[in-house]
Short mmCIF file of C-alpha atoms in Angstrom, two decimals:
data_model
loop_
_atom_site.label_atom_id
_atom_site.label_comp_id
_atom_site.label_asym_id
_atom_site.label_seq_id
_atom_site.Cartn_x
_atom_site.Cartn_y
_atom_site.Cartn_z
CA UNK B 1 134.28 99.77 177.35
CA UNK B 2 135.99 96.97 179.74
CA UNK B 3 138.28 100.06 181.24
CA UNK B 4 141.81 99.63 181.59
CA UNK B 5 143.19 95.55 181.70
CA UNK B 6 145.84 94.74 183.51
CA UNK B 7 147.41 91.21 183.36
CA UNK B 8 148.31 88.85 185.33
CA UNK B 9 146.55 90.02 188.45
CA UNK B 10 149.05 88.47 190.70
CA UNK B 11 152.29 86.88 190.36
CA UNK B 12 154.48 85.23 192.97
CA UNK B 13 158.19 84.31 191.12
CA UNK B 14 161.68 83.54 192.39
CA UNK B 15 164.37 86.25 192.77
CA UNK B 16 166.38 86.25 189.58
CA UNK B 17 163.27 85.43 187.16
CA UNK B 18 162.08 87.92 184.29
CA UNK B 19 158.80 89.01 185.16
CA UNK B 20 156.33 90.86 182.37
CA UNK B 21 153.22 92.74 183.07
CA UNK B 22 151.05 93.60 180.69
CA UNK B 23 148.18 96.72 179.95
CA UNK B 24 145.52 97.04 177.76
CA UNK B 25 144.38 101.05 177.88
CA UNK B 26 140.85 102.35 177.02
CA UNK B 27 139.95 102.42 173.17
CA UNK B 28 140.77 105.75 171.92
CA UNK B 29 142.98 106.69 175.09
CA UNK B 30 146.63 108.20 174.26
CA UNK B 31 147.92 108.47 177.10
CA UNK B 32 149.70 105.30 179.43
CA UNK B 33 150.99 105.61 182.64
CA UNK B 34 152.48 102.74 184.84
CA UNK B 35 152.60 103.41 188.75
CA UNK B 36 154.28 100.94 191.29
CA UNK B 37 152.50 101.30 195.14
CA UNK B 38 154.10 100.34 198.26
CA UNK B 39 153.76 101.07 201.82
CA UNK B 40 157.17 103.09 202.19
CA UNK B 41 157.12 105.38 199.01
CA UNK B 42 153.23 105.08 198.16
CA UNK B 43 152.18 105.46 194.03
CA UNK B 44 155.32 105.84 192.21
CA UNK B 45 154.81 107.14 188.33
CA UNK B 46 157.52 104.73 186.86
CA UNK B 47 156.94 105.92 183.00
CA UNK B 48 154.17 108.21 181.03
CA UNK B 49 153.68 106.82 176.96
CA UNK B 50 151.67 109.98 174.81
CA UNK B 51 150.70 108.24 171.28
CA UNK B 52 152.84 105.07 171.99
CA UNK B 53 156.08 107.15 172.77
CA UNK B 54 157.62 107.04 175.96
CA UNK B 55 157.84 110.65 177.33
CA UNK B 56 159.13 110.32 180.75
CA UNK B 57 160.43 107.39 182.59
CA UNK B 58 162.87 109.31 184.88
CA UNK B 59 160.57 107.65 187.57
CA UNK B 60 161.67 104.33 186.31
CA UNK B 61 164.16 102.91 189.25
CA UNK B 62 167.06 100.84 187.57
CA UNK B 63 167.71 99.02 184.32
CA UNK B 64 166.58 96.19 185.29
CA UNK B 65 163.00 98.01 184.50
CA UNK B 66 161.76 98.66 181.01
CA UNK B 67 158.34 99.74 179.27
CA UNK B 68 157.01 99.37 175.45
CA UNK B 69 154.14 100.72 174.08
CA UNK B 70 154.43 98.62 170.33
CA UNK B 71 150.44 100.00 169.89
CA UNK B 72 147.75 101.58 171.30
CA UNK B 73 145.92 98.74 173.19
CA UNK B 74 148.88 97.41 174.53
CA UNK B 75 151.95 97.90 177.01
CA UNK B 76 154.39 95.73 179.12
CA UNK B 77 156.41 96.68 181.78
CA UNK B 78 159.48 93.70 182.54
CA UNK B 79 161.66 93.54 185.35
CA UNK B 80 164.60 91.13 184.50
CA UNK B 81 166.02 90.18 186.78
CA UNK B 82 163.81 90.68 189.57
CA UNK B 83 164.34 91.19 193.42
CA UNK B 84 162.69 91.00 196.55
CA UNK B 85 162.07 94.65 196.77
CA UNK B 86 160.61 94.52 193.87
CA UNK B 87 157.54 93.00 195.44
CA UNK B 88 154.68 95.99 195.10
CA UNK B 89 151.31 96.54 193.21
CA UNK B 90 151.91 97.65 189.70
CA UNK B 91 149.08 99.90 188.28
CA UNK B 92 148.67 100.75 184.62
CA UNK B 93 146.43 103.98 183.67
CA UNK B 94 144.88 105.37 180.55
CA UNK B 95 143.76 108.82 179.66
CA UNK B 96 142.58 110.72 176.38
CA UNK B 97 144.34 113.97 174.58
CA UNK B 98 145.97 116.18 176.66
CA UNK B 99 145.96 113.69 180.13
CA UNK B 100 142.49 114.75 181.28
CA UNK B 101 140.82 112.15 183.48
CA UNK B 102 142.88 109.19 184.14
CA UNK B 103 141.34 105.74 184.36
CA UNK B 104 143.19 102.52 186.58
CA UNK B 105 143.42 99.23 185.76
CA UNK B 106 142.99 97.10 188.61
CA UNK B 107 146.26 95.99 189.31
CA UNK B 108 148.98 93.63 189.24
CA UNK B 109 150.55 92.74 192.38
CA UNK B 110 153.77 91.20 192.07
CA UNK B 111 155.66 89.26 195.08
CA UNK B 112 158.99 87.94 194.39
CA UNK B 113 160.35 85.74 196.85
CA UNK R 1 159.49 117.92 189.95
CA UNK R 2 156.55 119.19 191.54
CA UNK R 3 155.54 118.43 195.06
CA UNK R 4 152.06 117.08 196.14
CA UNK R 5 151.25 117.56 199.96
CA UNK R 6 148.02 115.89 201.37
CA UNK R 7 146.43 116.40 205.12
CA UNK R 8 145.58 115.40 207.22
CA UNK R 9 147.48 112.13 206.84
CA UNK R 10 144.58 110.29 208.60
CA UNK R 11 141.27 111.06 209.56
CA UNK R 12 138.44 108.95 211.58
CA UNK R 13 135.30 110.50 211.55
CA UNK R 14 131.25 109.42 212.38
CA UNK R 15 129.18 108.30 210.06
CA UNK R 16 127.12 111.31 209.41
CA UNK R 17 130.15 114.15 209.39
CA UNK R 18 131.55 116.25 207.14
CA UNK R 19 134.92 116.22 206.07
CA UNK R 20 137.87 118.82 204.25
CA UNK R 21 140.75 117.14 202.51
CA UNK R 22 143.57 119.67 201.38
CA UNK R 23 145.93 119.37 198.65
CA UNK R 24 148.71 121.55 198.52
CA UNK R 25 151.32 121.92 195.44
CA UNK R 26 153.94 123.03 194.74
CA UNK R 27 154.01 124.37 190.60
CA UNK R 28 151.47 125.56 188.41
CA UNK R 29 149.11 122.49 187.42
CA UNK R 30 148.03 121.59 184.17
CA UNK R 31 146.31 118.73 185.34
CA UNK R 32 144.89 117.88 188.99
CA UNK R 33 142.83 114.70 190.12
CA UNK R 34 141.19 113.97 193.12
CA UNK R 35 141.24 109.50 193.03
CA UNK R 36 139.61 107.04 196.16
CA UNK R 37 141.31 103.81 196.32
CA UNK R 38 139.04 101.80 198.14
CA UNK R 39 139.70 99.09 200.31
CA UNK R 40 139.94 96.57 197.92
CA UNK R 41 142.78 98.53 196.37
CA UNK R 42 140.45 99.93 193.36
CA UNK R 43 141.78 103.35 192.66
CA UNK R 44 138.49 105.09 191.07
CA UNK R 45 138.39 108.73 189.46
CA UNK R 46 136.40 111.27 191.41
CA UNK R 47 137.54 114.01 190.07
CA UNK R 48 138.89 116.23 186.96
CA UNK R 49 139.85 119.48 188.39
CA UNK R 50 142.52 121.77 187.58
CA UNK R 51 140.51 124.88 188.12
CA UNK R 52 137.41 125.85 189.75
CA UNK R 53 134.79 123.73 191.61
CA UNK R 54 132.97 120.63 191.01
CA UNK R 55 129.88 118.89 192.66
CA UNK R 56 129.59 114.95 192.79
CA UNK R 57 126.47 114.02 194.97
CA UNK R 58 127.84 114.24 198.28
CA UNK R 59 131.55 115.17 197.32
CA UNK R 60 132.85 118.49 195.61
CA UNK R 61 136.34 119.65 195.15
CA UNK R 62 137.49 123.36 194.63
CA UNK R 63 140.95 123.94 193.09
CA UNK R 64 142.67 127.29 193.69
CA UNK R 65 145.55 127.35 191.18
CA UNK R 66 146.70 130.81 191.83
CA UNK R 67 147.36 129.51 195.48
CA UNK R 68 148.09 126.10 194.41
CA UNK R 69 145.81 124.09 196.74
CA UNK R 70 142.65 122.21 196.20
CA UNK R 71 140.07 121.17 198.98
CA UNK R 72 137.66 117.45 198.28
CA UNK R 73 134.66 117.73 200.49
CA UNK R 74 132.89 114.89 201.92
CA UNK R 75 129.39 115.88 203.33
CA UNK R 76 127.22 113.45 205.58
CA UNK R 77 129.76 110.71 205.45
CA UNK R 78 128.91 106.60 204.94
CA UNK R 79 131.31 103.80 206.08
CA UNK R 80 131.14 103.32 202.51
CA UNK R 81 133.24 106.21 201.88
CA UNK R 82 136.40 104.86 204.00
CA UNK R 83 139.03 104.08 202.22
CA UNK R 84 142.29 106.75 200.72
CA UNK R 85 142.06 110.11 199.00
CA UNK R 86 144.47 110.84 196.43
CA UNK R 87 144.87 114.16 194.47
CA UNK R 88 147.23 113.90 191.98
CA UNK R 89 148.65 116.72 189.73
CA UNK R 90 150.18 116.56 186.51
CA UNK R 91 149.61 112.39 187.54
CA UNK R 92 152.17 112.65 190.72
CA UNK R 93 150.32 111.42 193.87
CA UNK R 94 150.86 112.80 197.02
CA UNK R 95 151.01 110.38 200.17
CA UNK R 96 146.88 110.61 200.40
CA UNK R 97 144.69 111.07 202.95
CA UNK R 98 143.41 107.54 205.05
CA UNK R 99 139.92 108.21 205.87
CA UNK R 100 137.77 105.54 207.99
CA UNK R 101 134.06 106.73 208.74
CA UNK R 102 132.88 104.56 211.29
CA UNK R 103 129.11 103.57 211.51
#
């Protein structure tokens, strides 16, 4: 297996643009996570899919943030519009039933300027 | 929500040393992960361990959940292990533990 895929690897857009990440999760995995890291408030769990339903996204900041999990092998997380402080590495991360070990993509890391 | 404490914060050691990371939470854990994000930015899986102990080569982790902490152990230490510790439970990281082994 490839692991977890995580697209585009970086990004640079203007303040005010929609910007969509995207995740592809280990075959057979059920479980998607998607973290944000920064220096001031480290890894961040923004939202936690089990079997393509979103479970918890309390850690998701504002509304200008939402997830989908439409299958298995895929999720997007979209900031519209986006900000400066925005700018951060995104993670995505897989695991199988019952959130056992937990497998990261590689990153995306986003700079909005 | 739970609480995930990590120390030291930062830790320099010789290449050579041995080293105790502690994890310290604050709930009942269904889930607890010890993770090395390396200095590339990788964040790689070292570690399943809710309960008990594990042994990894030169790294093992014990996980007391009765006392809610778990201890990562790094024994004769390579540059190549520098990088940040991460034990995450239920999948909330604490702040990590910045480790540089220097040769």
């Amino acid at each position: 297996d490839a692991g977890v895929i995580q697209s585009p690897r970086h990004e640079v857009t203007e303040m005010g643009q929609e910007v969509t990440l995207r995740c592809k999760p280990i075959s057979g995995h059920n479980s998607l996570f998607w973290y944000r890291q920064t220096m001031m408030r480290g890894l961040e769990l923004l939202i936690y899919f089990n079997n393509n339903v979103p479970i918890d996204d309390s850690g998701m900041p504002e509304d200008r943030f939402s997830a989908k999990m439409p299958n298995a092998s895929f999720s997007t997380l979209k900031i519209q519009p986006s900000e400066p402080r925005d700018s951060a590495v995104y993670f995505c991360a897989s695991s199988g039933t019952g959130v056992t070990e937990a497998f990261f993509g590689q990153g995306t890391r986003l700079t909005v300027v | 929500g739970i609480q995930v404490e990590q120390s030291p914060p930062d830790l320099i050691l010789q290449e050579g040393a041995n080293s105790t990371l502690r994890c310290n939470f604050s709930d009942s854990v269904n889930n607890l992960q010890w993770f090395h994000q390396n200095p590339w930015g990788q964040l790689i899986n070292l570690f399943y361990i809710p309960s008990g102990t594990k042994q990894n080569g030169r790294l093992s982790a014990t996980t007391v959940a009765t006392e809610r902490y778990s201890l990562l152990y790094i024994s004769s230490s390579q540059t190549t292990d520098s990088g940040v510790y991460f034990c995450a439970v239920d999948m909330r990281f604490g702040a990590g533990t910045r480790l540089t082994v220097k040769p």
